[in-house]
Coordinates of C-alpha atoms and ligand atoms in Angstrom, one line a residue:
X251 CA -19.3 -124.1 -28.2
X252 CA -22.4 -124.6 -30.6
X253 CA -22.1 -124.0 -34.0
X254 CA -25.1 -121.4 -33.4
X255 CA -23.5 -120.0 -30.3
X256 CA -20.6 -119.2 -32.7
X257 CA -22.5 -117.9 -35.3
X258 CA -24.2 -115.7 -33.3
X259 CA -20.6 -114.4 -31.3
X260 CA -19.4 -113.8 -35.1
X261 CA -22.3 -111.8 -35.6
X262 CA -22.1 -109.8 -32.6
X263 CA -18.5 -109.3 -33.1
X264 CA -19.5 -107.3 -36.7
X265 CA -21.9 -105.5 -35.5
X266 CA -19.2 -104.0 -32.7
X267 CA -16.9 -103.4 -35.6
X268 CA -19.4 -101.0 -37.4
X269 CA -21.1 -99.8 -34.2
X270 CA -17.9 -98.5 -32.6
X271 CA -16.6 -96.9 -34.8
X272 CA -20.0 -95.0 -35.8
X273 CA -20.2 -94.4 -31.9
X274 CA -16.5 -93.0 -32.1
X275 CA -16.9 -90.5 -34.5
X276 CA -20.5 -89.3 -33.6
X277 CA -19.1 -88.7 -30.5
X278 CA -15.6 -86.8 -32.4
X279 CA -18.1 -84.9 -34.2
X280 CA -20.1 -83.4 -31.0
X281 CA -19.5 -80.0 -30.8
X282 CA -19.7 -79.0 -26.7
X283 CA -22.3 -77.2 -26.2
X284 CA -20.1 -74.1 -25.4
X285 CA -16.6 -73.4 -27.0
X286 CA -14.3 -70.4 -28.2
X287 CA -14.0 -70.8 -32.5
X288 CA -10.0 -69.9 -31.0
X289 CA -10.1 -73.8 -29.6
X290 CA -11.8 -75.1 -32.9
X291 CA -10.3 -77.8 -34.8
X292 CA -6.1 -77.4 -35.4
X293 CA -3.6 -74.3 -36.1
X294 CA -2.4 -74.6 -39.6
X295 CA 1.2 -72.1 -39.7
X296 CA 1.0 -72.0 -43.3
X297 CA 4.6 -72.8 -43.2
X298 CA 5.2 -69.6 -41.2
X299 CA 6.6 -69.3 -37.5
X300 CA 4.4 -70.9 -34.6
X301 CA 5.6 -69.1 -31.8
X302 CA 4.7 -65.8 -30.7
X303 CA 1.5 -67.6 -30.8
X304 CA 1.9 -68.3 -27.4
X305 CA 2.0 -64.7 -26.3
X306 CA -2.1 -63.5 -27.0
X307 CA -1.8 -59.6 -25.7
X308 CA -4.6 -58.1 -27.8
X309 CA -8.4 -58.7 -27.5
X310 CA -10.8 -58.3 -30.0
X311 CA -12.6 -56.2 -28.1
X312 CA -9.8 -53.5 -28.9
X313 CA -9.6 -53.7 -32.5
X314 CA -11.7 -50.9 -32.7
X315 CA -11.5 -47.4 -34.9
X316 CA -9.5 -46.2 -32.8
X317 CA -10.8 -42.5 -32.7
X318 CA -13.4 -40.6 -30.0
X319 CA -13.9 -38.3 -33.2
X320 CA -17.6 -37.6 -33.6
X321 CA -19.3 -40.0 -36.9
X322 CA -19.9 -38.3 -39.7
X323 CA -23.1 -40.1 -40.0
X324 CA -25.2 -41.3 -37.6
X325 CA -27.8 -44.1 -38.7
X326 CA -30.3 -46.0 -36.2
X327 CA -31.9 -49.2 -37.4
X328 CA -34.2 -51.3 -35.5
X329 CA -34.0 -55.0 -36.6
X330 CA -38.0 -56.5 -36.1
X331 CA -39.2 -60.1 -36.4
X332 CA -42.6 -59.8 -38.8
X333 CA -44.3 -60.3 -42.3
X334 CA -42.0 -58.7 -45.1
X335 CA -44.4 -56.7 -47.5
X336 CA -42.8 -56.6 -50.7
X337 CA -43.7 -53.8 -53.2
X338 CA -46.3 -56.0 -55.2
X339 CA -48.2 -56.5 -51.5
X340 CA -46.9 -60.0 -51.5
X341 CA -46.3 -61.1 -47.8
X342 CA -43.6 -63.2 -46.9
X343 CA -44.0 -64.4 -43.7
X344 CA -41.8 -65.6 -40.7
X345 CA -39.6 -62.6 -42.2
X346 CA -37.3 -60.2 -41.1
X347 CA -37.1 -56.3 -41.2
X348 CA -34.9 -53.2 -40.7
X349 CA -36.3 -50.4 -40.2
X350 CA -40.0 -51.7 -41.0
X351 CA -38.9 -53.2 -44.8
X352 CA -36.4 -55.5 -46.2
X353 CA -34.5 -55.1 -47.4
X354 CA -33.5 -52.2 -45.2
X355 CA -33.2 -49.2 -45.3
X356 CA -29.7 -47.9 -47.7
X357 CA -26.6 -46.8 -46.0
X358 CA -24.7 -44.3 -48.3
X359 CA -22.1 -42.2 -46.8
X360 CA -18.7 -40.8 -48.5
X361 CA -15.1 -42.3 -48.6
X362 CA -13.2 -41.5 -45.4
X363 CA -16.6 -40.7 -43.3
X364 CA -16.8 -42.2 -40.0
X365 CA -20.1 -44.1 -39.8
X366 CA -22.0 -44.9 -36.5
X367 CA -25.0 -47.4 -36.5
X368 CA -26.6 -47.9 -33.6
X369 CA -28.6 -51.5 -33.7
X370 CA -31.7 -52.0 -31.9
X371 CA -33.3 -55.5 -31.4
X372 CA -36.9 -55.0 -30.9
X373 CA -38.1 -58.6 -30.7
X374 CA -36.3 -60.6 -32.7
X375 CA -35.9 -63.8 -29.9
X376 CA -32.7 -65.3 -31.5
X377 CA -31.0 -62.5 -30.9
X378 CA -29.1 -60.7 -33.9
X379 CA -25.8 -58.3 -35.1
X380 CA -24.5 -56.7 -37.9
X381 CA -22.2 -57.5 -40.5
X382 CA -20.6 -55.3 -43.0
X383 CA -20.4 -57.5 -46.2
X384 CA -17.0 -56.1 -47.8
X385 CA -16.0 -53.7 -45.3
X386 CA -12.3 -54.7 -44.1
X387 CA -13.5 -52.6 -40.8
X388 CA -11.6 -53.3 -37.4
X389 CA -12.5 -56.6 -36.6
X390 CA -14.5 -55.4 -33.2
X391 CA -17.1 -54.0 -35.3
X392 CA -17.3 -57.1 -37.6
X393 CA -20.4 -58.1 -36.4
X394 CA -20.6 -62.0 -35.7
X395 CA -22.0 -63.3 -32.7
X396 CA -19.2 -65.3 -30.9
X397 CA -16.5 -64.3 -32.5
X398 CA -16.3 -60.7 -32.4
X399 CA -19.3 -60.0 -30.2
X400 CA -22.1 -61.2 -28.2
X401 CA -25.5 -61.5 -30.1
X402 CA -27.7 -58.4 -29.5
X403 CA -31.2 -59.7 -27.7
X404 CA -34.1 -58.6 -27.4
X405 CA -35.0 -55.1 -26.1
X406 CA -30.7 -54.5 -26.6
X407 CA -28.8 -52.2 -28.3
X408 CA -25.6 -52.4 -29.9
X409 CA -23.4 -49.6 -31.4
X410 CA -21.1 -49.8 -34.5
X411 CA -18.1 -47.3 -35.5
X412 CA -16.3 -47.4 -38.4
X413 CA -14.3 -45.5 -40.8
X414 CA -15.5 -46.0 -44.4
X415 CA -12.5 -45.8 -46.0
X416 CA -13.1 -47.5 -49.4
X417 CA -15.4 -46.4 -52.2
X418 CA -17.6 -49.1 -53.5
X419 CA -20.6 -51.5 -53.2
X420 CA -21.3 -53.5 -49.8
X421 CA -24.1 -54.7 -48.1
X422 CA -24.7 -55.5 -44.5
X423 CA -27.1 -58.4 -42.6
X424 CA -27.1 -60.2 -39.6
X425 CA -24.6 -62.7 -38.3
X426 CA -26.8 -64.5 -35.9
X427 CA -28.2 -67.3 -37.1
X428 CA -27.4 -66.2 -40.3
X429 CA -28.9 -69.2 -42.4
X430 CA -32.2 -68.3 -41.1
X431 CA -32.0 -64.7 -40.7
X432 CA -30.3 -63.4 -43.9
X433 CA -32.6 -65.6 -45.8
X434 CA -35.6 -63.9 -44.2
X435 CA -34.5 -60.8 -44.9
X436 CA -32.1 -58.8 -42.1
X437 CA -29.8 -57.4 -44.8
X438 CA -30.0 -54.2 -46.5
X439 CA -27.1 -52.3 -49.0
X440 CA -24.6 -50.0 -47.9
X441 CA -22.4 -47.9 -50.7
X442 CA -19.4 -46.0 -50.0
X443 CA -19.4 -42.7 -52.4
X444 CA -16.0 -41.5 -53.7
X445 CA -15.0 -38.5 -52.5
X446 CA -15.7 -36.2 -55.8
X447 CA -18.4 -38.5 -57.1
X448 CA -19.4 -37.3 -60.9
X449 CA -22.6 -35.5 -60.8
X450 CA -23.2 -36.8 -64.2
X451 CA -23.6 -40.1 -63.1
X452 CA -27.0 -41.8 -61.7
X453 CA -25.8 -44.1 -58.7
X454 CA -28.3 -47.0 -58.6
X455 CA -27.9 -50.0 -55.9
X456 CA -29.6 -52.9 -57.0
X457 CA -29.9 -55.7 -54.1
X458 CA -31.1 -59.4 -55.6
X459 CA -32.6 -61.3 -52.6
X460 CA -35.5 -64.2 -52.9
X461 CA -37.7 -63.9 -50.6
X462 CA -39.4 -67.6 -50.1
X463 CA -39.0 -68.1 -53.5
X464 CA -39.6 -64.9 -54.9
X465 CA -36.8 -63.2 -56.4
X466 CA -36.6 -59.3 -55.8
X467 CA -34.4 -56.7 -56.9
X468 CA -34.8 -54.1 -54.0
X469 CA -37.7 -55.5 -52.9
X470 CA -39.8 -55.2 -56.1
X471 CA -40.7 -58.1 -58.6
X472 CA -40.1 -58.4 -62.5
X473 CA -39.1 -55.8 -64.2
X474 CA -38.6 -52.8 -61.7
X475 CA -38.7 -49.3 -63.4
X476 CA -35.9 -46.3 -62.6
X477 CA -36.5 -42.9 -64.3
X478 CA -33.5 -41.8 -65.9
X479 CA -33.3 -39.0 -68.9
X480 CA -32.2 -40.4 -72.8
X481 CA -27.9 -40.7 -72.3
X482 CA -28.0 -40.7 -68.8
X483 CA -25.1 -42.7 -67.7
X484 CA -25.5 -45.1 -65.0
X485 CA -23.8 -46.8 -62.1
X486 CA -25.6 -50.1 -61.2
X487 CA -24.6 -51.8 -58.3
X488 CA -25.5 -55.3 -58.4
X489 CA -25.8 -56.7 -54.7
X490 CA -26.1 -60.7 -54.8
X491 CA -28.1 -61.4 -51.4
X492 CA -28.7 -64.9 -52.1
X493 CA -27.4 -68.1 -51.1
X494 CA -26.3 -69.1 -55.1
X495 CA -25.0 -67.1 -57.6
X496 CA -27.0 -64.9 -60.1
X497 CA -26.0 -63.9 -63.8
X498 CA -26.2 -60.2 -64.9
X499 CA -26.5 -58.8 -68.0
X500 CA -27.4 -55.6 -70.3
X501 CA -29.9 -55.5 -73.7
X502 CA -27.1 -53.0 -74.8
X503 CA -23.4 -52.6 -74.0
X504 CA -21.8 -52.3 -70.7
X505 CA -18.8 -52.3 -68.7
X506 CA -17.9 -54.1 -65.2
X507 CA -16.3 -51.2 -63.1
X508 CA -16.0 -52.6 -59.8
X509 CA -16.5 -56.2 -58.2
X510 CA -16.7 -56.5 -54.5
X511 CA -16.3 -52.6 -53.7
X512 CA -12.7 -52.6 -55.9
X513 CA -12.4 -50.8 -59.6
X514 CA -11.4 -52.8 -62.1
X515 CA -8.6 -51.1 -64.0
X516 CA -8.7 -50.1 -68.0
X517 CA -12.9 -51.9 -68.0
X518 CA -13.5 -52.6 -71.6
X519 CA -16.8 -52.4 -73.5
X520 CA -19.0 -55.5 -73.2
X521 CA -21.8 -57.0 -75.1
X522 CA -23.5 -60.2 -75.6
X523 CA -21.9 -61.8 -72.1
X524 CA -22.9 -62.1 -68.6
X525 CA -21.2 -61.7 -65.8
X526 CA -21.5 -63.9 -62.8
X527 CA -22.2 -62.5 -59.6
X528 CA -22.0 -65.0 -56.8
X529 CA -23.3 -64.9 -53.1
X530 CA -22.6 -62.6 -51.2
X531 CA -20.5 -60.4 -54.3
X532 CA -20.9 -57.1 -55.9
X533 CA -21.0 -56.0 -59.7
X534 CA -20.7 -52.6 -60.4
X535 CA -22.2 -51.8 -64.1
X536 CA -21.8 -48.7 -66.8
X537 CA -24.7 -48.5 -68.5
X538 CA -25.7 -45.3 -70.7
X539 CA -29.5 -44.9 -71.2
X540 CA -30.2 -44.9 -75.1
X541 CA -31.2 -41.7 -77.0
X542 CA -34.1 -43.3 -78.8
X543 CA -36.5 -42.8 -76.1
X544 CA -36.5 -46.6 -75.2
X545 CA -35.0 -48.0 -71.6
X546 CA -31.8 -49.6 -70.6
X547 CA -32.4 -53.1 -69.4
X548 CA -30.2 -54.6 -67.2
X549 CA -31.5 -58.3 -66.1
X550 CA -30.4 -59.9 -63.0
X551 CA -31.1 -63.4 -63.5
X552 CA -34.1 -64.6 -65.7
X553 CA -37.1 -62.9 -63.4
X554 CA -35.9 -59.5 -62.4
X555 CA -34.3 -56.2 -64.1
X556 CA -34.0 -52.8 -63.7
X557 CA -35.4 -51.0 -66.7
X558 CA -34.1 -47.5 -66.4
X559 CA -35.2 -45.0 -68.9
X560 CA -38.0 -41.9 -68.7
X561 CA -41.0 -42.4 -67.5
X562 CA -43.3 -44.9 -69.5
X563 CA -40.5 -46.1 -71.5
X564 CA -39.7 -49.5 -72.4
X565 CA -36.9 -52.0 -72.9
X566 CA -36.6 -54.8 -75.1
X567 CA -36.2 -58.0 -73.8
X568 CA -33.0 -59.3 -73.4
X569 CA -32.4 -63.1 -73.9
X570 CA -29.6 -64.4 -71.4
X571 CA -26.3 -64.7 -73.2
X572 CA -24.5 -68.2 -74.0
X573 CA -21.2 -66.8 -72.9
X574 CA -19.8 -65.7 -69.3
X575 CA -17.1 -63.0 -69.1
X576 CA -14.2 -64.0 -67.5
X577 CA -12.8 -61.8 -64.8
X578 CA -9.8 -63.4 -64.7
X579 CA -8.8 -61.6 -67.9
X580 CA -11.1 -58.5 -68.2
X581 CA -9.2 -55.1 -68.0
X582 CA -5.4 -54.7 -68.2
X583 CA -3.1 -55.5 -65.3
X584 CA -1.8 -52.7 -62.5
X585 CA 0.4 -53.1 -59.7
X586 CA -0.5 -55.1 -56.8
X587 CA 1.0 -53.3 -54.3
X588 CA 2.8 -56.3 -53.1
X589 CA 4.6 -59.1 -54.0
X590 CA 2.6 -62.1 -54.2
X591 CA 5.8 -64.4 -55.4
X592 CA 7.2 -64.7 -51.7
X593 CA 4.5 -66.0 -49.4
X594 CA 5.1 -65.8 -45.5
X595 CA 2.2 -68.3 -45.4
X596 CA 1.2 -70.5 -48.0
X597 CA -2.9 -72.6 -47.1
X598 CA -4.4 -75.0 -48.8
X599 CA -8.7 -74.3 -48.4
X600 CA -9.7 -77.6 -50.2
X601 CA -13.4 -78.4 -50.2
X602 CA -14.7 -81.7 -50.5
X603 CA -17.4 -84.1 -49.4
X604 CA -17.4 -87.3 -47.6
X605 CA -20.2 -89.2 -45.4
X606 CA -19.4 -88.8 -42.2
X607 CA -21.0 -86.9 -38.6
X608 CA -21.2 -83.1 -37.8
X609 CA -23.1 -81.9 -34.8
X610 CA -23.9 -86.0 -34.1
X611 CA -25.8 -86.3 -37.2
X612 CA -25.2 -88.9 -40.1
X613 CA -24.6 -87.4 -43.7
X614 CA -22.8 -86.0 -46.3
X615 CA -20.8 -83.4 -45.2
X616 CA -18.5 -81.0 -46.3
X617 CA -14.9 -81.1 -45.8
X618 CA -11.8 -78.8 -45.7
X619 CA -8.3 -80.4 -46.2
X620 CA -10.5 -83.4 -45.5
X621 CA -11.3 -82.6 -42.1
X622 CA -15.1 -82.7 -41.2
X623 CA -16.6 -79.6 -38.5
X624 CA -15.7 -79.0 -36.1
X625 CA -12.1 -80.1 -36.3
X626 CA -11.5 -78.0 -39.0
X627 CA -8.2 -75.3 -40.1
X628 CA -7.5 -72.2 -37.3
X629 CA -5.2 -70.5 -40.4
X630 CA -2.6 -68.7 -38.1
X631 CA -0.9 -64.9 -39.7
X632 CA 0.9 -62.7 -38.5
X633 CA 0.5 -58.9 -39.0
X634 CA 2.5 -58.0 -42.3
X635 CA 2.7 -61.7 -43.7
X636 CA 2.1 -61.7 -47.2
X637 CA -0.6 -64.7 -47.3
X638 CA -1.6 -67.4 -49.9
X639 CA -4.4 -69.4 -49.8
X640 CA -5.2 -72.1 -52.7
X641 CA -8.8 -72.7 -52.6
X642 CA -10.1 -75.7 -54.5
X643 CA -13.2 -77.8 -54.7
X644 CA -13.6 -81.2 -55.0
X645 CA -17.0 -81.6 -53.5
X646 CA -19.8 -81.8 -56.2
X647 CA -21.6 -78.0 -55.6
X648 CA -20.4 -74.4 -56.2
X649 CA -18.8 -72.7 -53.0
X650 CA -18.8 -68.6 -53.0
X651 CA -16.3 -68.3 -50.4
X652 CA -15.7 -65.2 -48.4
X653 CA -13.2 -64.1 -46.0
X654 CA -13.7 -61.5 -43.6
X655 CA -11.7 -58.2 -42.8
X656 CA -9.3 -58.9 -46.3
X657 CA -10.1 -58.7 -49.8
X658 CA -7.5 -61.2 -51.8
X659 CA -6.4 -60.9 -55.1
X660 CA -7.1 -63.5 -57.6
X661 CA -3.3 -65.1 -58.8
X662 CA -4.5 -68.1 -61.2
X663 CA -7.2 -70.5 -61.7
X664 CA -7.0 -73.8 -62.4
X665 CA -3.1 -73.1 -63.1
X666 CA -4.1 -70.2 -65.3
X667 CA -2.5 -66.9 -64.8
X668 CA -4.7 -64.0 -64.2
X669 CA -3.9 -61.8 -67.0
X670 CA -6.6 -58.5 -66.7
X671 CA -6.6 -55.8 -64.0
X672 CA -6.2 -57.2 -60.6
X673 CA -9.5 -58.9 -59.7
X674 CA -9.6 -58.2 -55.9
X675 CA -12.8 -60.2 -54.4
X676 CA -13.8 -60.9 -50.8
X677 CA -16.6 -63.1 -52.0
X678 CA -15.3 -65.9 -54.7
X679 CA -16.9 -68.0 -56.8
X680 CA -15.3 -71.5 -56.9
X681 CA -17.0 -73.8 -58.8
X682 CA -16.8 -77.4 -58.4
X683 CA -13.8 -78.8 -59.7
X684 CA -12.3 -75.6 -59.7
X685 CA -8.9 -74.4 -58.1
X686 CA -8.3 -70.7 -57.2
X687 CA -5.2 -69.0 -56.0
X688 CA -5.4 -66.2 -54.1
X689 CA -3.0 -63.4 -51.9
X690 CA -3.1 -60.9 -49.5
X691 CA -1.6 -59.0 -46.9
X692 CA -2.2 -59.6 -43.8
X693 CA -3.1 -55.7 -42.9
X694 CA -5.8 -56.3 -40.3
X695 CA -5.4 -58.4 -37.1
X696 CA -8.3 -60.2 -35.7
X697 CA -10.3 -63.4 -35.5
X698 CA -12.0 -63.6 -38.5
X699 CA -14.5 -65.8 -40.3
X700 CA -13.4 -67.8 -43.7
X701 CA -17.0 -69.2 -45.0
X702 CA -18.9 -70.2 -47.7
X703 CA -22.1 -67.6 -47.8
X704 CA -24.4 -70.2 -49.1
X705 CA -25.2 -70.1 -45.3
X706 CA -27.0 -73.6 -45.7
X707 CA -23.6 -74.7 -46.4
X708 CA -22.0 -72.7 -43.7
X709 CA -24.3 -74.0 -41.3
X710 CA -23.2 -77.5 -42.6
X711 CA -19.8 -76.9 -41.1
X712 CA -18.4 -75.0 -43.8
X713 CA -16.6 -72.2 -41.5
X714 CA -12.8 -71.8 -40.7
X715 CA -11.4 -68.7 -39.6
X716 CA -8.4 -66.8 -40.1
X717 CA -6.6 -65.9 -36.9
X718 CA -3.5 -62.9 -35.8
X719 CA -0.8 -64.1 -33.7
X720 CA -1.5 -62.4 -30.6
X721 CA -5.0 -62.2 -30.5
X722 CA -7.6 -63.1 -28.0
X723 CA -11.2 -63.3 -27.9
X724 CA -13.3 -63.1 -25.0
X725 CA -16.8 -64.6 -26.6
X726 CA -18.3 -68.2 -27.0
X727 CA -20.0 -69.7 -29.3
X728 CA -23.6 -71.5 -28.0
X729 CA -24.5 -72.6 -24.4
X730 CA -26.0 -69.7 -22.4
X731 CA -23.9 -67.3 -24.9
X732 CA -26.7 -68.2 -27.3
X733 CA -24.4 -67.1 -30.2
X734 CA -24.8 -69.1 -33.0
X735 CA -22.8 -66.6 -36.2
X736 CA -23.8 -69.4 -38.6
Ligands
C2O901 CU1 -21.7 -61.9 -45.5 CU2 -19.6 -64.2 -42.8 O1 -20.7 -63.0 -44.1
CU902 CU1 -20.9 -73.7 -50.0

């Protein structure tokens, strides 16, 4: 053989060696064009049992409410594809609306009511659903096309019933293309009243979404005026809509009585902190108007606030504090209700980054217990198992992670012991670098989703779910199902 001939075998021979490989795991990373999220990736036991896994008797389908009982409220909403108008007459095109606005329309009904929504798709070509943002509901009503339902097309209707059995803050938006649609505006707030709520309180939701760009505190720009009398005392409910988290904060004092629909226990007087809300959470505030005639301010990032006062009033401004509180020690400790100690199942959720394919593309992806999407963690329960999920991220960006069905109480961060009133959360913010600890019984069987809601990132491939034993789905993801949750 030549000395070129040789030259140019070598050279052939390494460019195999890289192109094979590529071609190997572009074609790993194919997702078929149809699957069920139940054959996604690999079971991880936790450590628990693996068998009665064998045995699936229950379909989603059936974990309903449970109850023919007539709904205590009955609300229609009609999901339509058009330009958003926001309050200043700014248009936002390519958006989404409920009920002709977005964000839609509020849901407020009382603890224990039983809700009924009935969804209507006018023309929205993707196809949409509901999901209730918070609400540990029966996991047939959870709302995400594929796993718990079929998407809703056009011209279709899709009812929702469930008992609202927990005071607090939630919000609800689609889970059909939920990257595009949420973004775009098919969300809108939904609070759960207590039962004896204190007339002497102002309730106030205030939902933080950017539209394009814009950010917008219930669809309204800057500073966004609420009358209220001198000493009124109000609840503010900071919805976080957004793909990134937002700080909040008050000119005055204030205290953090709930995050992510829960109370925090023994709230102590705040001042001169922010509090972070990430994507996806909830913040409930105290404020108290002052007697001086001027406003309460309470800012939600740097562009928007509510500024609640009488009529004409104003409120200072209010420079962003330095310092953030931390929930992990705010309010004094309660009982649990379980013990956390004695784990039936122990997971690891560790998020990292590494160039690699998902969906046949090149990149930098995201990564769970270094797996890339779609071959990523089915986290296997089993009704009654007390849970435990270490959630840590090693990947270079903040993740607000959020399970469905469950809220999970913080244990430790970063191998610090939460010390304040139990900080329950469905939607978390890890930061990067950060390692969370978090339990929970497993009260609520069903497939459910266990995703970052930056949806850009869930889109990415950041979505595992957390699966009963003994529990089936009948719906697929893609192909002529056209579901596509993410
Ligand atoms: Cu706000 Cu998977 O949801
Ligand atoms: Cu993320």
């Amino acid at each position: 053989m030549s000395r070129e001939r040789i030259r140019l075998l070598l050279a052939c021979l390494a460019t195999l060696a890289v192109v094979l490989p590529l071609g190997y795991f572009w074609q790993q990373s194919r997702v078929p064009s149809t699957y069920s999220v139940m054959s996604m990736g690999y079971l991880d036991y936790g450590g628990g049992p693996r068998g009665q896994h064998a045995v699936a008797t229950t379909s989603v389908r059936d974990l309903s409410v449970g109850t023919d009982r007539p709904a205590d409220q009955v609300v229609d909403l009609v999901a339509r594809r058009q330009t958003v108008t926001l309050a200043s007459g700014r248009k936002v095109e390519n958006g989404y609306t409920v009920n002709g606005t977005s964000p839609g329309p509020l849901i407020e009904v009382t603890e224990g009511d039983l809700l009924e929504v009935h969804l209507t798709n006018r023309d929205v070509p993707a196809g949409i659903t509901l999901h209730w943002h918070g609400m540990d509901v029966p996991n047939a009503e959870d709302g995400v096309a594929g796993v718990t339902q079929d998407a809703v097309r056009r011209g279709q209707e899709h009812t929702y019933r469930f008992v609202a059995d927990h005071a607090g803050t939630y919000w609800y938006h689609s889970h059909q293309v939920s990257h595009e649609q949420v973004v775009r505006g098919l969300l809108g707030p939904l609070v759960v009243l207590p039962n004896e709520p204190d007339p002497a309180v102002l309730d106030v939701p205030a939902l933080s979404h950017s539209y394009a760009g814009t950010p917008t505190l219930n669809g309204r720009e800057g500073d966004v005026p609420v009358p209220a009398e001198p000493g009124q005392r109000v609840r503010v409910r900071a919805i976080n809509s957004d793909n990134g988290p937002v700080r909040v904060w008050v000119g005055g004092t204030y205290r953090v009585l709930a995050v992510d629909a829960t109370d925090v226990h023994g709230p102590t007087d705040v001042r001169g902190w922010s509090v972070v809300l990430t994507a996806g959470g909830r913040i409930d505030l105290d404020v108290v108007v002052p007697n001086d005639g001027s406003a309460a301010r309470v800012q939600v990032g740097t562009a928007t606030a509510l500024v609640i006062g009488p009529d004409g009033a104003t409120a200072p401004s209010a420079p962003e504090p330095q310092r953030e509180l931390d929930l992990l020690s705010y309010g004094s400790p309660a009982p649990l209700g379980f013990d956390p100690t004695h784990a039936d199942r122990s997971f690891r959720y560790a998020i990292g980054r590494r160039v690699g394919f998902v969906r046949g593309k090149p990149g930098l992806w995201w990564t769970v217990d270094g797996h890339l999407f779609p071959d990523l963690p089915m986290f296997v329960v089993s009704e009654g198992d007390v849970v435990r999920i270490r959630i840590s991220n090693s990947s270079g960006d903040v993740h607000p992670m959020h399970l469905h069905g469950h809220h999970a109480v913080v244990l430790a961060r970063d191998g610090v012991r939460a010390t304040g009133s139990p900080w329950w959360s469905d939607s978390l913010n890890v930061k990067d670098g950060e390692t969370y600890e978090v339990a929970f019984v497993a009260d609520n069987p069903g497939i459910w989703m266990d995703h970052c809601h930056n949806l850009k990132h869930a889109q990415q491939g950041l979505v595992t779910h957390l699966m009963y034993t003994g529990v089936t789905e009948p719906y697929r993801v893609g192909g002529s199902s056209e579901n596509e949750p993410e």
